[in-house]
Amino acid sequence: MKLETLSIRIGREVEPDAGDVAPAIHLSTTYERDADGEFSRGYSYTRADNPTRKALEQCIAALEGGVDATAYSSGSAASLAVFSLLRPGDHVVAPVESYHGTAKQLRDILGPMGVRYTFANMTSIDAVRAALTAQTRLVWAETPSNPMLNISDIGAITALAHERGAIVCCDNTFATPVWQRPFEFGADLVMHSSTKFFGGHSDVMGGAVITREGGQRAAQLRDYQGTAGSVPSAFDAWLIRRSLTTLSCRVRTQSESAARIAEFLSRHPNVERAFYPGLDSHPGHTLARKQMKGGFGAMLSFCVRGGRAEAFAIAARMKYFTRATSLGGVESLVEHRASIEGPHSVTPESLLRLSIGLEHADDLIGDLDQALA
Ligand code: PLP
């Protein structure tokens, strides 16, 4: 099955009792035991497992081409689940440009627990090599990166990490499996903020970790999920599962618009620089062509001429872009990233990030044109 078929057919079987075509939501927190005390139907307590969540997990695993997936209450809960595989003394290599919340988890949660970390420029394989130590157990990849859309080479990073006995987890939130499947380049884990393109409507939070192989690592994550209890509600799992049915249509249309908008911005006299991996001028363009499946995503950013004040003024004049954080929804958003990323931010003050929604690209371009005038 191709991705579109998987997104409709996996974990969405017709319910045997009433014949529901759209899946029912399993709200029960607890499940009946058999007379002998067993749980022959497979469920005992929702924190441990829930049929609606399981359906979501099966679909997400299939979309990424993995063996198993665990779903969480947010993308942050999902990254923390991956970090739970580490022990004091272990070392992590993560991108300088990591999503700021992931970097904060390393600094504020893992660091005090004795896990060490190095933030490296992941667009340079030499920089990744230099950052690895004998204790490195995990290399975190995030490509395209947030918010500069830099591209790192998942295959090369994975080869290097595996040589040193480390595993690789790739945050695939921006690309989605529509455009990029990190397991095809050898990554061991894929992580998502399902709050973004998976949910797609800015109305549900979630996260997921997918394992390329089953075995001990998948079992450890499954155990962590139930023990930590950071699971999505049945309703949230249902909403995300429903949204996955339209993932490919949404992401393709949003990405086509993003490509047109990036071209427009790259030629605009009041734009200093536009960042989109689909642009020939983007330093990661050749690698993105190889690593991504013919599309470059619906996220882009640009630096306006001037600084913070000019960036804020331009965002304020936009009519069809809502000034809000997050991404991946049907509505286009604009965000001044430096002001949300905090003191460790390396993002220029003149940068605005756009998440392109499903409005018509002509309207979005017209709006940007008047805002930049
Ligand atoms: N990874 C990326 C690339 C993100 O953009 C975000 C959130 O913006 C996260 C992880 C964290 O996800 P959540 O907000 O669902 O916890």
mmCIF file of C-alpha atoms and ligand atoms in Angstrom:
data_model
loop_
_atom_site.group_PDB
_atom_site.id
_atom_site.type_symbol
_atom_site.label_atom_id
_atom_site.label_comp_id
_atom_site.label_asym_id
_atom_site.label_seq_id
_atom_site.Cartn_x
_atom_site.Cartn_y
_atom_site.Cartn_z
ATOM 1 C CA MET A 1 0.000 0.000 0.000
ATOM 2 C CA LYS A 2 1.099 3.546 -0.736
ATOM 3 C CA LEU A 3 1.053 6.195 2.012
ATOM 4 C CA GLU A 4 -2.396 7.525 1.015
ATOM 5 C CA THR A 5 -3.909 4.039 1.217
ATOM 6 C CA LEU A 6 -2.173 3.284 4.517
ATOM 7 C CA SER A 7 -3.538 6.520 5.960
ATOM 8 C CA ILE A 8 -7.101 5.413 5.185
ATOM 9 C CA ARG A 9 -6.878 1.669 5.735
ATOM 10 C CA ILE A 10 -4.556 0.948 8.667
ATOM 11 C CA GLY A 11 -6.211 1.011 12.083
ATOM 12 C CA ARG A 12 -9.565 2.003 10.624
ATOM 13 C CA GLU A 13 -11.326 -1.303 10.108
ATOM 14 C CA VAL A 14 -15.136 -1.454 10.030
ATOM 15 C CA GLU A 15 -16.360 -2.060 13.598
ATOM 16 C CA PRO A 16 -17.828 -5.576 13.772
ATOM 17 C CA ASP A 17 -20.770 -4.786 16.112
ATOM 18 C CA ALA A 18 -22.675 -1.982 14.365
ATOM 19 C CA GLY A 19 -20.702 -1.794 11.141
ATOM 20 C CA ASP A 20 -19.422 1.769 11.809
ATOM 21 C CA VAL A 21 -17.378 2.943 8.831
ATOM 22 C CA ALA A 22 -15.903 5.782 10.878
ATOM 23 C CA PRO A 23 -14.218 4.282 13.958
ATOM 24 C CA ALA A 24 -15.880 4.514 17.366
ATOM 25 C CA ILE A 25 -14.037 6.192 20.256
ATOM 26 C CA HIS A 26 -13.114 3.897 23.146
ATOM 27 C CA LEU A 27 -13.507 6.142 26.183
ATOM 28 C CA SER A 28 -13.415 3.459 28.857
ATOM 29 C CA THR A 29 -10.473 3.728 31.248
ATOM 30 C CA THR A 30 -10.808 0.145 32.429
ATOM 31 C CA TYR A 31 -11.686 -3.239 30.865
ATOM 32 C CA GLU A 32 -13.478 -6.347 32.038
ATOM 33 C CA ARG A 33 -11.399 -9.270 33.242
ATOM 34 C CA ASP A 34 -12.242 -12.833 32.220
ATOM 35 C CA ALA A 35 -13.635 -15.179 34.921
ATOM 36 C CA ASP A 36 -10.140 -16.613 35.353
ATOM 37 C CA GLY A 37 -8.658 -13.124 35.883
ATOM 38 C CA GLU A 38 -7.039 -12.872 32.447
ATOM 39 C CA PHE A 39 -7.501 -10.073 29.901
ATOM 40 C CA SER A 40 -7.975 -12.243 26.815
ATOM 41 C CA ARG A 41 -9.237 -9.253 24.807
ATOM 42 C CA GLY A 42 -5.870 -7.568 25.307
ATOM 43 C CA TYR A 43 -6.861 -4.505 27.338
ATOM 44 C CA SER A 44 -6.756 -3.951 31.101
ATOM 45 C CA TYR A 45 -6.372 -0.211 31.758
ATOM 46 C CA THR A 46 -6.242 2.692 29.309
ATOM 47 C CA ARG A 47 -2.884 4.076 30.464
ATOM 48 C CA ALA A 48 -1.375 0.730 29.441
ATOM 49 C CA ASP A 49 -3.325 0.360 26.192
ATOM 50 C CA ASN A 50 -6.489 1.611 24.540
ATOM 51 C CA PRO A 51 -8.050 0.465 21.236
ATOM 52 C CA THR A 52 -8.398 4.000 19.823
ATOM 53 C CA ARG A 53 -4.778 4.777 20.686
ATOM 54 C CA LYS A 54 -3.627 1.449 19.298
ATOM 55 C CA ALA A 55 -5.342 2.202 15.968
ATOM 56 C CA LEU A 56 -3.497 5.526 15.809
ATOM 57 C CA GLU A 57 -0.177 3.880 16.678
ATOM 58 C CA GLN A 58 -0.588 1.204 14.007
ATOM 59 C CA CYS A 59 -1.308 3.824 11.374
ATOM 60 C CA ILE A 60 1.630 6.066 12.358
ATOM 61 C CA ALA A 61 4.017 3.078 12.367
ATOM 62 C CA ALA A 62 2.837 2.140 8.867
ATOM 63 C CA LEU A 63 3.180 5.698 7.509
ATOM 64 C CA GLU A 64 6.814 5.880 8.636
ATOM 65 C CA GLY A 65 7.568 2.316 7.542
ATOM 66 C CA GLY A 66 8.410 1.287 11.107
ATOM 67 C CA VAL A 67 7.540 -1.753 13.171
ATOM 68 C CA ASP A 68 6.033 -0.140 16.248
ATOM 69 C CA ALA A 69 4.846 3.288 17.405
ATOM 70 C CA THR A 70 3.985 4.733 20.792
ATOM 71 C CA ALA A 71 1.688 7.754 20.977
ATOM 72 C CA TYR A 72 2.036 10.506 23.595
ATOM 73 C CA SER A 73 0.153 13.520 24.863
ATOM 74 C CA SER A 74 2.468 15.947 23.003
ATOM 75 C CA GLY A 75 5.565 16.069 20.858
ATOM 76 C CA SER A 76 7.507 17.097 23.955
ATOM 77 C CA ALA A 77 6.299 13.984 25.790
ATOM 78 C CA ALA A 78 7.486 11.978 22.772
ATOM 79 C CA SER A 79 11.008 13.479 22.791
ATOM 80 C CA LEU A 80 11.227 12.894 26.540
ATOM 81 C CA ALA A 81 10.261 9.261 25.927
ATOM 82 C CA VAL A 82 13.272 8.939 23.604
ATOM 83 C CA PHE A 83 15.526 10.587 26.204
ATOM 84 C CA SER A 84 14.246 8.081 28.784
ATOM 85 C CA LEU A 85 16.399 5.493 26.963
ATOM 86 C CA LEU A 86 19.503 7.323 28.298
ATOM 87 C CA ARG A 87 21.352 6.737 31.546
ATOM 88 C CA PRO A 88 23.595 9.026 33.648
ATOM 89 C CA GLY A 89 26.958 9.433 31.907
ATOM 90 C CA ASP A 90 25.475 8.938 28.435
ATOM 91 C CA HIS A 91 26.078 11.657 25.858
ATOM 92 C CA VAL A 92 23.728 13.093 23.209
ATOM 93 C CA VAL A 93 24.593 15.034 20.060
ATOM 94 C CA ALA A 94 21.765 17.359 19.007
ATOM 95 C CA PRO A 95 21.484 20.150 16.435
ATOM 96 C CA VAL A 96 22.406 23.732 17.394
ATOM 97 C CA GLU A 97 19.098 24.503 15.723
ATOM 98 C CA SER A 98 17.054 21.918 17.656
ATOM 99 C CA TYR A 99 13.438 22.808 18.329
ATOM 100 C CA HIS A 100 13.963 25.000 21.408
ATOM 101 C CA GLY A 101 11.761 22.777 23.599
ATOM 102 C CA THR A 102 13.858 19.706 22.781
ATOM 103 C CA ALA A 103 17.046 21.626 23.624
ATOM 104 C CA LYS A 104 15.428 22.796 26.865
ATOM 105 C CA GLN A 105 14.677 19.197 27.848
ATOM 106 C CA LEU A 106 18.367 18.366 27.415
ATOM 107 C CA ARG A 107 19.475 21.432 29.395
ATOM 108 C CA ASP A 108 16.889 21.445 32.166
ATOM 109 C CA ILE A 109 15.807 17.805 32.621
ATOM 110 C CA LEU A 110 18.449 15.454 31.231
ATOM 111 C CA GLY A 111 21.479 17.571 32.190
ATOM 112 C CA PRO A 112 20.691 17.644 35.935
ATOM 113 C CA MET A 113 20.139 13.867 35.753
ATOM 114 C CA GLY A 114 23.719 13.341 34.563
ATOM 115 C CA VAL A 115 23.204 13.068 30.803
ATOM 116 C CA ARG A 116 25.690 15.128 28.814
ATOM 117 C CA TYR A 117 25.018 16.759 25.466
ATOM 118 C CA THR A 118 26.673 18.720 22.678
ATOM 119 C CA PHE A 119 24.837 20.973 20.256
ATOM 120 C CA ALA A 120 26.476 20.625 16.847
ATOM 121 C CA ASN A 121 26.027 22.146 13.410
ATOM 122 C CA MET A 122 24.402 19.076 11.863
ATOM 123 C CA THR A 123 24.678 20.404 8.304
ATOM 124 C CA SER A 124 28.408 19.592 8.604
ATOM 125 C CA ILE A 125 29.263 15.929 8.939
ATOM 126 C CA ASP A 126 32.714 16.950 10.240
ATOM 127 C CA ALA A 127 31.025 18.904 13.047
ATOM 128 C CA VAL A 128 28.934 15.839 13.946
ATOM 129 C CA ARG A 129 32.076 13.666 13.931
ATOM 130 C CA ALA A 130 33.860 16.134 16.204
ATOM 131 C CA ALA A 131 30.931 16.188 18.627
ATOM 132 C CA LEU A 132 30.769 12.409 19.102
ATOM 133 C CA THR A 133 32.412 10.967 22.210
ATOM 134 C CA ALA A 134 32.953 7.422 23.436
ATOM 135 C CA GLN A 135 29.846 7.915 25.596
ATOM 136 C CA THR A 136 27.551 9.110 22.792
ATOM 137 C CA ARG A 137 24.456 6.896 22.796
ATOM 138 C CA LEU A 138 22.042 9.090 20.841
ATOM 139 C CA VAL A 139 22.294 11.463 17.907
ATOM 140 C CA TRP A 140 19.243 13.671 17.442
ATOM 141 C CA ALA A 141 18.502 14.874 13.906
ATOM 142 C CA GLU A 142 15.948 17.476 12.892
ATOM 143 C CA THR A 143 15.736 18.133 9.173
ATOM 144 C CA PRO A 144 14.507 20.495 7.767
ATOM 145 C CA SER A 145 15.424 22.374 10.916
ATOM 146 C CA ASN A 146 13.409 24.887 12.850
ATOM 147 C CA PRO A 147 13.252 27.735 11.882
ATOM 148 C CA MET A 148 16.052 28.134 9.282
ATOM 149 C CA LEU A 149 15.054 25.043 7.261
ATOM 150 C CA ASN A 150 18.617 23.745 7.186
ATOM 151 C CA ILE A 151 19.076 20.256 5.795
ATOM 152 C CA SER A 152 21.220 17.577 7.414
ATOM 153 C CA ASP A 153 22.188 14.274 5.829
ATOM 154 C CA ILE A 154 20.297 11.553 7.720
ATOM 155 C CA GLY A 155 22.172 8.736 5.950
ATOM 156 C CA ALA A 156 25.639 10.148 6.640
ATOM 157 C CA ILE A 157 24.800 11.025 10.253
ATOM 158 C CA THR A 158 23.381 7.551 10.822
ATOM 159 C CA ALA A 159 26.396 5.799 9.313
ATOM 160 C CA LEU A 160 28.702 7.790 11.591
ATOM 161 C CA ALA A 161 26.556 7.249 14.694
ATOM 162 C CA HIS A 162 26.254 3.508 14.084
ATOM 163 C CA GLU A 163 30.035 3.217 13.614
ATOM 164 C CA ARG A 164 30.362 4.624 17.154
ATOM 165 C CA GLY A 165 27.580 2.469 18.634
ATOM 166 C CA ALA A 166 25.021 5.304 18.951
ATOM 167 C CA ILE A 167 21.452 5.333 17.700
ATOM 168 C CA VAL A 168 19.776 8.094 15.675
ATOM 169 C CA CYS A 169 16.388 9.646 16.310
ATOM 170 C CA CYS A 170 15.012 11.976 13.646
ATOM 171 C CA ASP A 171 12.363 14.588 14.441
ATOM 172 C CA ASN A 172 10.308 14.312 11.232
ATOM 173 C CA THR A 173 7.639 16.849 12.229
ATOM 174 C CA PHE A 174 8.424 19.408 9.505
ATOM 175 C CA ALA A 175 8.823 17.007 6.559
ATOM 176 C CA THR A 176 6.193 14.396 7.510
ATOM 177 C CA PRO A 177 6.418 10.910 5.954
ATOM 178 C CA VAL A 178 4.759 12.386 2.858
ATOM 179 C CA TRP A 179 8.149 13.888 1.931
ATOM 180 C CA GLN A 180 10.740 12.093 4.042
ATOM 181 C CA ARG A 181 11.061 8.675 5.640
ATOM 182 C CA PRO A 182 14.162 8.641 7.857
ATOM 183 C CA PHE A 183 14.105 4.832 8.236
ATOM 184 C CA GLU A 184 15.031 4.571 4.543
ATOM 185 C CA PHE A 185 18.338 6.225 5.499
ATOM 186 C CA GLY A 186 18.938 3.966 8.478
ATOM 187 C CA ALA A 187 17.587 6.070 11.376
ATOM 188 C CA ASP A 188 16.583 3.974 14.379
ATOM 189 C CA LEU A 189 13.760 6.121 15.728
ATOM 190 C CA VAL A 190 11.463 8.739 14.261
ATOM 191 C CA MET A 191 9.730 11.275 16.466
ATOM 192 C CA HIS A 192 6.764 13.533 15.674
ATOM 193 C CA SER A 193 4.881 16.360 17.221
ATOM 194 C CA SER A 194 1.450 15.141 16.079
ATOM 195 C CA THR A 195 0.174 18.563 17.140
ATOM 196 C CA LYS A 196 1.421 19.814 13.756
ATOM 197 C CA PHE A 197 0.740 18.228 10.333
ATOM 198 C CA PHE A 198 -0.602 14.935 11.723
ATOM 199 C CA GLY A 199 -3.368 16.751 13.626
ATOM 200 C CA GLY A 200 -3.442 19.407 10.926
ATOM 201 C CA HIS A 201 -6.237 21.599 12.323
ATOM 202 C CA SER A 202 -4.615 23.352 15.323
ATOM 203 C CA ASP A 203 -7.065 21.677 17.702
ATOM 204 C CA VAL A 204 -5.267 18.682 19.201
ATOM 205 C CA MET A 205 -1.908 17.950 20.856
ATOM 206 C CA GLY A 206 -0.002 14.734 20.456
ATOM 207 C CA GLY A 207 3.318 13.096 19.804
ATOM 208 C CA ALA A 208 4.698 9.812 18.560
ATOM 209 C CA VAL A 209 7.887 7.757 18.529
ATOM 210 C CA ILE A 210 8.265 5.106 15.855
ATOM 211 C CA THR A 211 10.845 2.322 15.965
ATOM 212 C CA ARG A 212 12.439 0.892 12.815
ATOM 213 C CA GLU A 213 12.819 -2.478 14.497
ATOM 214 C CA GLY A 214 10.763 -4.033 17.277
ATOM 215 C CA GLY A 215 12.736 -5.727 20.039
ATOM 216 C CA GLN A 216 14.076 -4.317 23.247
ATOM 217 C CA ARG A 217 14.009 -0.633 22.315
ATOM 218 C CA ALA A 218 10.352 -0.786 21.268
ATOM 219 C CA ALA A 219 9.525 -2.680 24.471
ATOM 220 C CA GLN A 220 11.382 -0.080 26.576
ATOM 221 C CA LEU A 221 9.397 2.744 24.965
ATOM 222 C CA ARG A 222 6.112 0.871 25.423
ATOM 223 C CA ASP A 223 6.965 0.310 29.072
ATOM 224 C CA TYR A 224 7.949 3.967 29.540
ATOM 225 C CA GLN A 225 4.703 5.136 27.906
ATOM 226 C CA GLY A 226 2.549 3.209 30.390
ATOM 227 C CA THR A 227 4.725 4.031 33.387
ATOM 228 C CA ALA A 228 5.142 7.751 32.663
ATOM 229 C CA GLY A 229 1.457 7.986 31.756
ATOM 230 C CA SER A 230 2.015 10.716 29.171
ATOM 231 C CA VAL A 231 -0.605 9.229 26.841
ATOM 232 C CA PRO A 232 -3.127 11.057 24.625
ATOM 233 C CA SER A 233 -6.798 10.879 25.596
ATOM 234 C CA ALA A 234 -8.936 8.566 23.471
ATOM 235 C CA PHE A 235 -10.616 11.584 21.905
ATOM 236 C CA ASP A 236 -7.268 13.191 21.008
ATOM 237 C CA ALA A 237 -6.036 9.888 19.561
ATOM 238 C CA TRP A 238 -9.241 9.650 17.518
ATOM 239 C CA LEU A 239 -8.901 13.214 16.232
ATOM 240 C CA ILE A 240 -5.314 12.616 15.104
ATOM 241 C CA ARG A 241 -6.230 9.284 13.506
ATOM 242 C CA ARG A 242 -9.041 11.035 11.629
ATOM 243 C CA SER A 243 -6.742 13.824 10.428
ATOM 244 C CA LEU A 244 -4.186 11.321 9.121
ATOM 245 C CA THR A 245 -6.693 10.287 6.440
ATOM 246 C CA THR A 246 -6.143 13.671 4.758
ATOM 247 C CA LEU A 247 -2.435 14.071 5.609
ATOM 248 C CA SER A 248 -1.119 13.576 2.104
ATOM 249 C CA CYS A 249 -3.671 15.907 0.427
ATOM 250 C CA ARG A 250 -3.071 18.628 2.983
ATOM 251 C CA VAL A 251 0.708 18.415 3.022
ATOM 252 C CA ARG A 252 1.006 18.286 -0.773
ATOM 253 C CA THR A 253 -1.225 21.309 -1.321
ATOM 254 C CA GLN A 254 0.355 23.266 1.531
ATOM 255 C CA SER A 255 3.837 22.450 0.190
ATOM 256 C CA GLU A 256 2.952 23.521 -3.375
ATOM 257 C CA SER A 257 1.807 26.864 -1.997
ATOM 258 C CA ALA A 258 4.920 27.143 0.174
ATOM 259 C CA ALA A 259 7.147 26.618 -2.883
ATOM 260 C CA ARG A 260 5.362 29.426 -4.767
ATOM 261 C CA ILE A 261 5.526 31.735 -1.746
ATOM 262 C CA ALA A 262 9.234 31.007 -1.227
ATOM 263 C CA GLU A 263 9.928 31.926 -4.881
ATOM 264 C CA PHE A 264 7.953 35.143 -4.452
ATOM 265 C CA LEU A 265 9.771 36.088 -1.243
ATOM 266 C CA SER A 266 13.203 35.242 -2.645
ATOM 267 C CA ARG A 267 12.676 37.903 -5.341
ATOM 268 C CA HIS A 268 11.060 40.577 -3.172
ATOM 269 C CA PRO A 269 13.217 43.718 -2.716
ATOM 270 C CA ASN A 270 12.220 44.082 0.967
ATOM 271 C CA VAL A 271 13.259 40.522 1.790
ATOM 272 C CA GLU A 272 16.904 40.076 2.646
ATOM 273 C CA ARG A 273 16.814 36.296 2.383
ATOM 274 C CA ALA A 274 14.215 33.540 2.090
ATOM 275 C CA PHE A 275 14.872 30.096 3.573
ATOM 276 C CA TYR A 276 13.145 27.163 1.862
ATOM 277 C CA PRO A 277 14.881 23.901 0.878
ATOM 278 C CA GLY A 278 13.049 23.904 -2.453
ATOM 279 C CA LEU A 279 14.841 27.087 -3.581
ATOM 280 C CA ASP A 280 17.889 26.528 -5.832
ATOM 281 C CA SER A 281 19.691 29.131 -3.725
ATOM 282 C CA HIS A 282 19.200 27.145 -0.491
ATOM 283 C CA PRO A 283 22.505 25.594 0.664
ATOM 284 C CA GLY A 284 20.764 22.277 1.386
ATOM 285 C CA HIS A 285 18.815 22.128 -1.876
ATOM 286 C CA THR A 286 20.788 19.308 -3.536
ATOM 287 C CA LEU A 287 20.663 17.164 -0.408
ATOM 288 C CA ALA A 288 16.964 17.918 0.086
ATOM 289 C CA ARG A 289 16.297 16.748 -3.485
ATOM 290 C CA LYS A 290 17.983 13.450 -2.660
ATOM 291 C CA GLN A 291 16.515 12.977 0.804
ATOM 292 C CA MET A 292 12.980 14.316 0.339
ATOM 293 C CA LYS A 293 10.503 12.742 -2.057
ATOM 294 C CA GLY A 294 9.886 15.548 -4.537
ATOM 295 C CA GLY A 295 8.464 18.078 -2.091
ATOM 296 C CA PHE A 296 10.041 20.313 0.513
ATOM 297 C CA GLY A 297 7.306 20.934 3.062
ATOM 298 C CA ALA A 298 5.012 23.756 4.048
ATOM 299 C CA MET A 299 7.384 25.639 6.364
ATOM 300 C CA LEU A 300 9.542 28.544 5.322
ATOM 301 C CA SER A 301 11.122 31.597 6.848
ATOM 302 C CA PHE A 302 12.575 34.865 5.674
ATOM 303 C CA CYS A 303 14.619 37.782 6.959
ATOM 304 C CA VAL A 304 13.130 41.179 6.287
ATOM 305 C CA ARG A 305 15.322 44.194 5.531
ATOM 306 C CA GLY A 306 15.835 45.823 8.920
ATOM 307 C CA GLY A 307 15.523 44.164 12.302
ATOM 308 C CA ARG A 308 13.055 43.161 14.978
ATOM 309 C CA ALA A 309 10.845 46.282 14.661
ATOM 310 C CA GLU A 310 10.490 45.896 10.882
ATOM 311 C CA ALA A 311 9.721 42.173 11.251
ATOM 312 C CA PHE A 312 6.977 42.894 13.808
ATOM 313 C CA ALA A 313 5.518 45.682 11.640
ATOM 314 C CA ILE A 314 5.339 43.446 8.567
ATOM 315 C CA ALA A 315 3.714 40.589 10.537
ATOM 316 C CA ALA A 316 1.174 43.076 11.935
ATOM 317 C CA ARG A 317 0.121 44.119 8.409
ATOM 318 C CA MET A 318 -0.593 40.534 7.291
ATOM 319 C CA LYS A 319 -4.300 39.735 7.022
ATOM 320 C CA TYR A 320 -4.346 36.056 6.055
ATOM 321 C CA PHE A 321 -1.551 34.925 8.380
ATOM 322 C CA THR A 322 -2.486 34.638 12.042
ATOM 323 C CA ARG A 323 0.230 35.766 14.453
ATOM 324 C CA ALA A 324 0.617 32.586 16.483
ATOM 325 C CA THR A 325 3.095 29.885 17.381
ATOM 326 C CA SER A 326 2.842 26.278 16.124
ATOM 327 C CA LEU A 327 2.533 25.034 12.556
ATOM 328 C CA GLY A 328 1.025 22.460 10.245
ATOM 329 C CA GLY A 329 -2.623 23.557 10.507
ATOM 330 C CA VAL A 330 -5.016 24.478 7.715
ATOM 331 C CA GLU A 331 -4.629 28.172 8.554
ATOM 332 C CA SER A 332 -1.425 30.040 7.711
ATOM 333 C CA LEU A 333 0.574 31.352 10.659
ATOM 334 C CA VAL A 334 3.367 33.883 11.022
ATOM 335 C CA GLU A 335 5.769 33.954 13.922
ATOM 336 C CA HIS A 336 8.726 36.000 15.110
ATOM 337 C CA ARG A 337 10.770 33.033 16.309
ATOM 338 C CA ALA A 338 13.574 34.832 18.171
ATOM 339 C CA SER A 339 11.098 36.226 20.687
ATOM 340 C CA ILE A 340 9.615 32.815 21.554
ATOM 341 C CA GLU A 341 12.883 30.849 21.595
ATOM 342 C CA GLY A 342 14.342 32.591 24.630
ATOM 343 C CA PRO A 343 17.925 33.427 25.643
ATOM 344 C CA HIS A 344 19.623 30.528 23.808
ATOM 345 C CA SER A 345 18.077 31.466 20.447
ATOM 346 C CA VAL A 346 20.397 31.679 17.430
ATOM 347 C CA THR A 347 17.578 32.952 15.186
ATOM 348 C CA PRO A 348 18.034 36.418 13.606
ATOM 349 C CA GLU A 349 15.758 39.154 14.989
ATOM 350 C CA SER A 350 14.705 40.030 11.446
ATOM 351 C CA LEU A 351 13.349 36.522 10.775
ATOM 352 C CA LEU A 352 9.686 35.641 10.368
ATOM 353 C CA ARG A 353 8.600 32.007 10.088
ATOM 354 C CA LEU A 354 5.564 31.054 8.023
ATOM 355 C CA SER A 355 3.496 27.914 8.294
ATOM 356 C CA ILE A 356 1.557 27.704 5.047
ATOM 357 C CA GLY A 357 -2.026 26.547 5.351
ATOM 358 C CA LEU A 358 -4.691 25.672 2.828
ATOM 359 C CA GLU A 359 -5.771 29.157 1.798
ATOM 360 C CA HIS A 360 -5.217 29.829 -1.913
ATOM 361 C CA ALA A 361 -1.570 30.643 -2.673
ATOM 362 C CA ASP A 362 -2.617 33.698 -4.757
ATOM 363 C CA ASP A 363 -4.330 35.211 -1.705
ATOM 364 C CA LEU A 364 -1.345 34.481 0.534
ATOM 365 C CA ILE A 365 1.109 35.999 -1.965
ATOM 366 C CA GLY A 366 -1.111 39.073 -2.368
ATOM 367 C CA ASP A 367 -1.228 39.463 1.387
ATOM 368 C CA LEU A 368 2.551 39.180 1.765
ATOM 369 C CA ASP A 369 3.005 41.676 -1.063
ATOM 370 C CA GLN A 370 0.881 44.330 0.654
ATOM 371 C CA ALA A 371 2.485 43.621 4.062
ATOM 372 C CA LEU A 372 5.994 43.998 2.640
ATOM 373 C CA ALA A 373 5.222 47.099 0.546
HETATM 374 N N1 PLP B 1 9.478 19.197 17.372
HETATM 375 C C1 PLP B 1 9.244 20.244 16.566
HETATM 376 C C2 PLP B 1 9.998 20.343 15.274
HETATM 377 C C3 PLP B 1 8.307 21.211 16.926
HETATM 378 O O1 PLP B 1 8.083 22.255 16.102
HETATM 379 C C4 PLP B 1 7.615 21.085 18.163
HETATM 380 C C5 PLP B 1 6.638 22.099 18.599
HETATM 381 O O2 PLP B 1 6.556 23.186 18.057
HETATM 382 C C6 PLP B 1 7.893 19.979 18.977
HETATM 383 C C7 PLP B 1 8.824 19.064 18.559
HETATM 384 C C8 PLP B 1 7.198 19.802 20.307
HETATM 385 O O3 PLP B 1 5.879 19.409 20.087
HETATM 386 P P1 PLP B 1 4.656 19.749 21.081
HETATM 387 O O4 PLP B 1 4.431 21.225 21.026
HETATM 388 O O5 PLP B 1 3.534 18.929 20.506
HETATM 389 O O6 PLP B 1 5.055 19.309 22.443
#
